[in-house]
Structures are given as C-alpha cells and as structure tokens.
Amino acid sequence: MMTATPLARVNDCQQLNAPCAHSKLRALLEQGLPLTPHPWQVLAEQCGLEEAEVMGCVKRWREEKLIKRLGLVVRHRRLGIDANAMVVWNVPDELVTRVGQALAKETIVTLCYRRPRRLPDWPFNLFCMIHGVKREAVMAQLETLVERLGLAEIEHQVLFSQHAYRQCGGSYALRRNDELPGV
Amino acid sequence: MNFLEFDAQDRAIVNRLQNGLPLVLHPYAAVAEELGVSEEELLARLTRLRDSGVLSRFGPMYHAERMGGGLTLAALAVPEADYERVVEILNNVPEVAHNYRREHTLNMWFVLATESSERIPQVVTDIEVATGLPVFNMPKEREFYVRVHLSV
C-alpha cells in the first residue's frame, strides 16, 4: 500500500477535480481570513468552491494538524512587547525532556524546543523564548523561574533580540501552488 | 495607533482571539457573542487593529513539517564590520522567514522555511558560500508543548 504523503492528504480533501481549488484556498487562507460576517463564503467565491466545502477542508486540515490553529497574528513590537529573550540551556541529555516539559508549563515561556548542540562553540541544547515589555522584568521573571524549578546548576545564557530585519510568516501554500499533484 | 489608544475592549479581543477562531460558519459572530459585543463592533475593531499594524492577519499556523516543508533555526557569528553586508545577503534569500540580531557572538539568528525539507541543506550551503561564514544549523529535535498566549 502506498503511504499518503502529507501533500496528497491535503489534496484528497473532497472533490475529484478540486486539488487546484484547494491549493488556491490554502494560498488565500495564508493571507488571512477576511474580516466579514461570511468569511468562508468570501473564500469560497474566490476559489470556486461551495461555502460548506471550504469549511470542510479547513476543518479537516485542522484535524490533521496541517493547521495548528487559526489564530490572530499579533505584532508584538507594535504593542510595546519588544524585550524578546531567547534563553538557551546546556542541559545534561538525560534531563533535557524533564526540563523542557517544566519550562513549557511556565506562563512566561512562549516556545520551547530541544535543538542539537554545535560543539565546541555552542553547547546549548534547549531553547525557550520569553517575551516582555522590559528587559529588567524579563530577567527578574527568569531568575524566579530558575529558582523555582531548581535550574541554578544548569548553564544558561540570555540572548535579547536587538533588531528584527525580517519577520514574515512562511508561505508554504503560495510557493507550492505550482507543484501540487494534479495541478 | 499607539499603545495608549489600545483600549480594554481591544485587549479583550486580542487576548481572546490569540486562542484561535472557532471553525464555525459565522466565526466572528460567535466570538462577538462570547465577548459581549456586536459582530459589527468586533469587525470594526479588528479592521482598525489590522490597518494600524497591531495585527497582521488571521492566519493559519501551518505545521511546516506536516506540509512537507522544511523549517530550521540557524545562526551566524558575523564580524561587526561585516554585519550590514551579511544582512543584505540574507534579506535576499527568499527562504529566510525571520532574521534577528541578538546579543551574542552568534549575533545573527534566522529561520529558514523551505518548500521541501530536502532543500534546507542546499540553502544553508548557499548562505555559507555567499557570506563566507559557517552556518550553525539547529533544527528542532523536539517541541515541548507550550500554550502561546501573550496577554496584552
């Protein structure tokens, strides 16, 4: 049996001849859901599908976790949230899962990933982000967290961002439009 | 719009909608009801927030890997004198989705998003050749579940 690729699953959504409309829908969705009382209807008209089909597709992509959530993209810097700290930790491998899970539960932590070390220059294997309005506040929160979680022995560094040269969402659908099977 | 013009109702809207829009036929009406405002008012505020640049969009957060795409975090240690030149190079690489200056010897941090995961090594090599600097490529090995919600 052939294993369906993620891409194939996106396209076997409903109609036999619909992959083109579906890739168009993904591209439209990337630009954001229209701010109107009937957003799905607007998208449906733009890609030649019925409103119910559009909803069905989006729900299915959501269930398959191709779409994590349909959320609001906030420009934090515009709201004064520009103390953006990447905290990197050098955690013994046998502890990294536990520490990662503990950090992820903290309300001030917005992302938490395990990544490979790049020795000898970069010994850090756990990354988390903390966003705040003031650096001092971020540092104080981090200190409290280190103490509470018992992380004092674990080497860490705080890398504040100084400037964002580029900040845009990935645009997978737009780039992929031309290479979808059946298009 | 500045920070001060962002009122309590706006805050409530932004805080609520960071959790995502319900996948129902009339999602804005559903959220408006939750927040105790009219759909018209909600849409008017969202339009204003979008036009003022506080919100960029109601976008889907795609799961890059499940879409078959590649995603990685990478860094460079750029000599200060060379910084502008390297920014220029990276800004011309379409796969660079984010690029931040950070306070560290590794002072340039960027996210690569590619249409296929196989393309990441090629883009990394291209950047190394163009900049003459080694790229520290640090793809995620495991994501710990975090509920992203920045109260405003």
Short mmCIF file of C-alpha atoms in Angstrom, two decimals:
data_model
loop_
_atom_site.label_atom_id
_atom_site.label_comp_id
_atom_site.label_asym_id
_atom_site.label_seq_id
_atom_site.Cartn_x
_atom_site.Cartn_y
_atom_site.Cartn_z
CA MET A 1 0.00 0.00 0.00
CA MET A 2 1.23 3.44 -0.83
CA THR A 3 1.69 5.76 2.07
CA ALA A 4 -0.03 9.05 1.51
CA THR A 5 2.34 11.96 1.63
CA PRO A 6 1.24 14.97 3.65
CA LEU A 7 0.71 16.81 0.42
CA ALA A 8 -1.52 14.09 -1.02
CA ARG A 9 -3.64 14.26 2.09
CA VAL A 10 -4.17 17.95 1.62
CA ASN A 11 -5.49 17.36 -1.83
CA ASP A 12 -7.70 14.33 -1.46
CA CYS A 13 -9.96 16.58 0.52
CA GLN A 14 -13.26 16.09 -1.24
CA GLN A 15 -13.96 16.63 -4.88
CA LEU A 16 -12.21 14.64 -7.58
CA ASN A 17 -11.23 17.68 -9.59
CA ALA A 18 -10.70 20.02 -6.71
CA PRO A 19 -6.97 19.99 -5.92
CA CYS A 20 -6.48 23.21 -7.82
CA ALA A 21 -9.21 24.92 -5.85
CA HIS A 22 -7.81 23.50 -2.64
CA SER A 23 -4.33 24.81 -3.21
CA LYS A 24 -5.85 28.16 -4.07
CA LEU A 25 -7.79 28.01 -0.82
CA ARG A 26 -4.61 27.39 1.13
CA ALA A 27 -2.94 30.33 -0.54
CA LEU A 28 -5.92 32.56 0.23
CA LEU A 29 -6.04 31.39 3.84
CA GLU A 30 -2.41 32.31 4.28
CA GLN A 31 -3.24 35.89 3.51
CA GLY A 32 -5.69 35.80 6.38
CA LEU A 33 -9.35 35.16 6.90
CA PRO A 34 -11.42 38.08 5.53
CA LEU A 35 -12.93 40.33 8.17
CA THR A 36 -16.55 39.95 7.13
CA PRO A 37 -19.58 38.19 8.63
CA HIS A 38 -19.34 35.46 5.97
CA PRO A 39 -15.61 34.83 5.65
CA TRP A 40 -15.91 31.26 4.36
CA GLN A 41 -18.36 32.34 1.70
CA VAL A 42 -15.93 35.02 0.51
CA LEU A 43 -13.11 32.47 0.26
CA ALA A 44 -15.44 30.00 -1.47
CA GLU A 45 -16.26 32.51 -4.16
CA GLN A 46 -12.59 33.33 -4.64
CA CYS A 47 -11.55 29.76 -5.23
CA GLY A 48 -14.62 28.32 -6.91
CA LEU A 49 -15.85 26.09 -4.11
CA GLU A 50 -19.02 25.96 -2.05
CA GLU A 51 -19.01 27.54 1.41
CA ALA A 52 -19.58 24.15 3.04
CA GLU A 53 -16.67 22.63 1.14
CA VAL A 54 -14.35 25.40 2.29
CA MET A 55 -15.37 24.85 5.91
CA GLY A 56 -14.99 21.12 5.48
CA CYS A 57 -11.48 21.45 4.08
CA VAL A 58 -10.32 23.84 6.76
CA LYS A 59 -11.77 21.64 9.49
CA ARG A 60 -10.09 18.62 8.03
CA TRP A 61 -6.71 20.39 7.76
CA ARG A 62 -7.18 21.43 11.36
CA GLU A 63 -7.97 17.87 12.46
CA GLU A 64 -4.95 16.56 10.58
CA LYS A 65 -2.93 19.30 12.28
CA LEU A 66 -1.74 20.71 8.99
CA ILE A 67 -3.10 23.89 10.51
CA LYS A 68 -2.25 24.21 14.16
CA ARG A 69 -4.82 26.89 14.79
CA LEU A 70 -6.49 29.76 13.04
CA GLY A 71 -5.20 32.48 15.23
CA LEU A 72 -4.53 36.09 15.36
CA VAL A 73 -1.05 37.12 14.35
CA VAL A 74 -0.11 39.92 16.72
CA ARG A 75 2.79 42.22 16.00
CA HIS A 76 4.20 42.24 19.49
CA ARG A 77 6.57 45.07 18.88
CA ARG A 78 3.69 47.37 17.97
CA LEU A 79 2.24 46.69 21.41
CA GLY A 80 5.44 47.51 23.17
CA ILE A 81 6.30 43.87 23.79
CA ASP A 82 9.80 44.08 22.46
CA ALA A 83 12.00 42.61 25.16
CA ASN A 84 12.29 39.32 23.38
CA ALA A 85 14.68 36.94 25.09
CA MET A 86 15.87 33.64 23.78
CA VAL A 87 17.10 31.66 26.76
CA VAL A 88 19.40 28.78 25.90
CA TRP A 89 20.29 25.99 28.30
CA ASN A 90 23.01 23.38 28.40
CA VAL A 91 21.06 20.52 29.93
CA PRO A 92 22.50 17.04 30.50
CA ASP A 93 20.86 14.82 27.88
CA GLU A 94 19.17 12.62 30.46
CA LEU A 95 17.40 15.64 31.95
CA VAL A 96 16.51 17.57 28.84
CA THR A 97 12.99 16.19 28.41
CA ARG A 98 12.08 16.88 32.01
CA VAL A 99 13.48 20.39 31.95
CA GLY A 100 11.82 21.08 28.58
CA GLN A 101 8.45 19.95 29.88
CA ALA A 102 8.84 22.01 33.03
CA LEU A 103 9.75 25.17 31.09
CA ALA A 104 6.87 24.66 28.66
CA LYS A 105 4.41 24.82 31.55
CA GLU A 106 5.60 28.27 32.58
CA THR A 107 3.23 31.03 31.54
CA ILE A 108 6.05 33.38 30.57
CA VAL A 109 7.58 30.83 28.18
CA THR A 110 6.18 31.14 24.66
CA LEU A 111 8.20 28.50 22.80
CA CYS A 112 10.37 25.63 23.94
CA TYR A 113 12.47 23.38 21.72
CA ARG A 114 15.23 20.84 22.02
CA ARG A 115 17.91 21.50 19.40
CA PRO A 116 21.30 19.94 18.65
CA ARG A 117 24.46 21.29 20.29
CA ARG A 118 27.12 22.62 17.92
CA LEU A 119 30.29 21.87 19.81
CA PRO A 120 32.71 23.27 20.69
CA ASP A 121 31.20 26.72 20.17
CA TRP A 122 27.60 26.12 21.09
CA PRO A 123 26.88 23.74 23.97
CA PHE A 124 23.19 24.65 24.37
CA ASN A 125 20.54 22.04 23.61
CA LEU A 126 17.33 23.56 24.97
CA PHE A 127 15.85 26.83 23.77
CA CYS A 128 12.94 28.81 25.12
CA MET A 129 11.53 32.24 24.40
CA ILE A 130 10.34 34.76 26.93
CA HIS A 131 8.57 37.92 25.76
CA GLY A 132 8.08 41.00 27.86
CA VAL A 133 7.87 44.75 27.83
CA LYS A 134 11.02 45.47 29.83
CA ARG A 135 14.29 43.63 29.95
CA GLU A 136 14.59 44.04 33.69
CA ALA A 137 11.20 42.42 34.16
CA VAL A 138 12.11 39.53 31.85
CA MET A 139 15.35 38.96 33.75
CA ALA A 140 13.57 39.07 37.12
CA GLN A 141 10.96 36.56 35.91
CA LEU A 142 13.69 34.31 34.62
CA GLU A 143 15.51 34.45 37.95
CA THR A 144 12.35 33.46 39.80
CA LEU A 145 11.78 30.64 37.37
CA VAL A 146 15.35 29.31 37.71
CA GLU A 147 14.99 29.24 41.46
CA ARG A 148 11.54 27.69 41.49
CA LEU A 149 12.42 24.94 39.01
CA GLY A 150 15.81 24.28 40.58
CA LEU A 151 17.78 25.09 37.43
CA ALA A 152 20.59 27.04 39.08
CA GLU A 153 23.16 24.36 38.24
CA ILE A 154 22.25 24.35 34.57
CA GLU A 155 24.36 26.65 32.43
CA HIS A 156 22.24 29.14 30.53
CA GLN A 157 22.52 32.35 28.54
CA VAL A 158 20.00 35.02 27.65
CA LEU A 159 20.09 36.40 24.14
CA PHE A 160 17.94 39.50 23.76
CA SER A 161 16.99 40.48 20.26
CA GLN A 162 18.13 43.92 19.23
CA HIS A 163 16.61 44.25 15.83
CA ALA A 164 14.26 42.33 13.58
CA TYR A 165 15.41 42.58 9.99
CA ARG A 166 12.69 40.39 8.68
CA GLN A 167 9.60 38.91 10.23
CA CYS A 168 7.12 37.22 7.99
CA GLY A 169 5.18 34.02 8.08
CA GLY A 170 6.37 31.18 5.95
CA SER A 171 4.34 30.96 2.81
CA TYR A 172 4.19 27.31 2.00
CA ALA A 173 0.98 27.30 0.01
CA LEU A 174 1.99 30.20 -2.17
CA ARG A 175 5.28 28.62 -3.04
CA ARG A 176 3.82 25.21 -3.51
CA ASN A 177 0.95 26.11 -5.76
CA ASP A 178 2.75 25.19 -8.92
CA GLU A 179 3.90 21.80 -7.84
CA LEU A 180 0.83 20.24 -6.34
CA PRO A 181 -0.03 16.91 -7.87
CA GLY A 182 -2.73 17.18 -10.46
CA VAL A 183 -2.37 20.92 -10.91
CA MET B 1 -2.20 53.98 16.65
CA ASN B 2 -0.07 53.98 19.73
CA PHE B 3 -0.11 51.81 22.79
CA LEU B 4 -2.45 54.16 24.66
CA GLU B 5 -5.20 54.04 22.06
CA PHE B 6 -5.39 50.33 22.54
CA ASP B 7 -8.30 50.15 24.97
CA ALA B 8 -9.69 47.50 27.29
CA GLN B 9 -12.07 46.17 24.66
CA ASP B 10 -9.22 45.83 22.16
CA ARG B 11 -7.21 43.96 24.75
CA ALA B 12 -10.06 41.58 25.46
CA ILE B 13 -10.45 40.93 21.75
CA VAL B 14 -6.76 40.31 21.13
CA ASN B 15 -6.43 38.11 24.20
CA ARG B 16 -9.44 36.04 23.21
CA LEU B 17 -8.51 35.66 19.57
CA GLN B 18 -4.98 34.51 20.18
CA ASN B 19 -6.62 31.25 21.18
CA GLY B 20 -7.85 30.90 17.66
CA LEU B 21 -11.03 31.49 15.76
CA PRO B 22 -13.75 28.83 16.07
CA LEU B 23 -14.28 26.89 12.85
CA VAL B 24 -17.97 27.64 12.52
CA LEU B 25 -19.99 29.26 9.76
CA HIS B 26 -20.02 32.68 11.38
CA PRO B 27 -16.86 32.77 13.47
CA TYR B 28 -16.85 36.50 14.17
CA ALA B 29 -20.45 36.42 15.37
CA ALA B 30 -19.58 33.55 17.72
CA VAL B 31 -16.63 35.41 19.21
CA ALA B 32 -18.59 38.66 19.45
CA GLU B 33 -21.24 36.90 21.47
CA GLU B 34 -18.60 35.46 23.81
CA LEU B 35 -17.13 38.91 24.35
CA GLY B 36 -20.49 40.64 24.69
CA VAL B 37 -20.07 42.99 21.73
CA SER B 38 -21.89 43.12 18.42
CA GLU B 39 -20.38 41.39 15.41
CA GLU B 40 -20.26 44.74 13.68
CA GLU B 41 -18.27 46.30 16.52
CA LEU B 42 -15.87 43.34 16.63
CA LEU B 43 -15.23 43.51 12.89
CA ALA B 44 -14.78 47.29 13.03
CA ARG B 45 -12.22 46.97 15.84
CA LEU B 46 -10.39 44.14 14.10
CA THR B 47 -10.26 46.13 10.90
CA ARG B 48 -8.84 49.11 12.77
CA LEU B 49 -6.28 46.95 14.57
CA ARG B 50 -5.24 45.39 11.30
CA ASP B 51 -4.99 48.71 9.48
CA SER B 52 -2.90 50.18 12.29
CA GLY B 53 -0.49 47.25 12.08
CA VAL B 54 -1.05 45.78 15.54
CA LEU B 55 -2.48 42.64 13.99
CA SER B 56 -1.13 41.29 10.82
CA ARG B 57 -3.78 38.74 9.92
CA PHE B 58 -5.97 35.86 10.97
CA GLY B 59 -3.59 33.40 9.61
CA PRO B 60 -3.48 29.69 9.79
CA MET B 61 -0.47 28.49 11.75
CA TYR B 62 0.66 25.87 9.34
CA HIS B 63 2.52 22.89 10.57
CA ALA B 64 5.51 23.23 8.27
CA GLU B 65 6.78 19.70 8.60
CA ARG B 66 3.37 18.16 8.03
CA MET B 67 3.00 20.29 4.95
CA GLY B 68 6.19 18.65 3.74
CA GLY B 69 8.14 21.84 4.18
CA GLY B 70 11.45 22.40 5.91
CA LEU B 71 11.99 24.67 8.87
CA THR B 72 15.10 25.35 10.86
CA LEU B 73 16.69 27.89 13.17
CA ALA B 74 20.20 28.89 12.24
CA ALA B 75 22.78 31.39 13.39
CA LEU B 76 25.91 33.15 12.21
CA ALA B 77 28.75 34.82 14.08
CA VAL B 78 29.11 37.92 11.94
CA PRO B 79 32.06 40.28 12.42
CA GLU B 80 30.65 43.74 13.28
CA ALA B 81 32.31 45.38 10.30
CA ASP B 82 30.61 42.90 8.05
CA TYR B 83 27.15 42.98 9.58
CA GLU B 84 25.36 45.15 7.03
CA ARG B 85 26.74 43.16 4.12
CA VAL B 86 25.53 39.89 5.64
CA VAL B 87 22.07 41.31 6.45
CA GLU B 88 21.81 42.34 2.83
CA ILE B 89 22.72 38.84 1.67
CA LEU B 90 20.20 37.15 3.98
CA ASN B 91 17.44 39.58 3.10
CA ASN B 92 17.79 38.46 -0.48
CA VAL B 93 17.32 34.81 0.36
CA PRO B 94 13.60 34.11 -0.08
CA GLU B 95 13.71 31.19 2.36
CA VAL B 96 14.72 33.46 5.27
CA ALA B 97 11.44 33.97 7.16
CA HIS B 98 12.81 35.76 10.22
CA ASN B 99 16.12 37.41 10.86
CA TYR B 100 17.04 38.83 14.24
CA ARG B 101 20.11 40.46 15.63
CA ARG B 102 20.85 39.08 19.07
CA GLU B 103 23.41 39.98 21.71
CA HIS B 104 25.92 37.17 21.49
CA THR B 105 28.96 36.10 19.48
CA LEU B 106 26.35 34.33 17.40
CA ASN B 107 24.75 37.63 16.57
CA MET B 108 22.53 36.83 13.61
CA TRP B 109 19.66 34.40 14.08
CA PHE B 110 17.36 33.41 11.29
CA VAL B 111 14.61 30.96 10.47
CA LEU B 112 14.68 29.15 7.16
CA ALA B 113 11.36 27.95 5.75
CA THR B 114 11.64 25.91 2.60
CA GLU B 115 9.08 24.24 0.39
CA SER B 116 10.66 20.85 0.96
CA SER B 117 12.72 19.62 3.87
CA GLU B 118 15.41 18.41 1.44
CA ARG B 119 16.09 21.98 0.43
CA ILE B 120 17.36 23.13 3.83
CA PRO B 121 20.94 21.82 3.39
CA GLN B 122 21.18 23.49 -0.01
CA VAL B 123 20.04 26.87 1.33
CA VAL B 124 22.45 26.51 4.27
CA THR B 125 25.32 25.83 1.87
CA ASP B 126 24.32 28.74 -0.35
CA ILE B 127 24.38 31.08 2.66
CA GLU B 128 27.78 29.78 3.74
CA VAL B 129 29.19 30.36 0.27
CA ALA B 130 27.63 33.82 -0.08
CA THR B 131 28.69 35.04 3.37
CA GLY B 132 31.92 33.11 3.80
CA LEU B 133 30.78 32.23 7.32
CA PRO B 134 29.84 28.87 8.82
CA VAL B 135 26.13 28.47 9.48
CA PHE B 136 25.16 26.96 12.83
CA ASN B 137 22.14 24.95 11.79
CA MET B 138 19.96 23.98 14.74
CA PRO B 139 16.79 22.26 13.57
CA LYS B 140 14.34 21.42 16.27
CA GLU B 141 14.63 17.90 17.63
CA ARG B 142 11.65 18.09 19.87
CA GLU B 143 8.97 20.65 20.54
CA PHE B 144 7.69 20.91 24.07
CA TYR B 145 4.07 21.88 24.14
CA VAL B 146 3.58 25.50 25.08
CA ARG B 147 0.36 27.42 25.03
CA VAL B 148 1.35 30.65 23.33
CA HIS B 149 -0.67 33.46 24.69
CA LEU B 150 0.69 36.89 25.26
CA SER B 151 -1.70 38.84 27.39
CA VAL B 152 -1.79 42.43 26.28
#
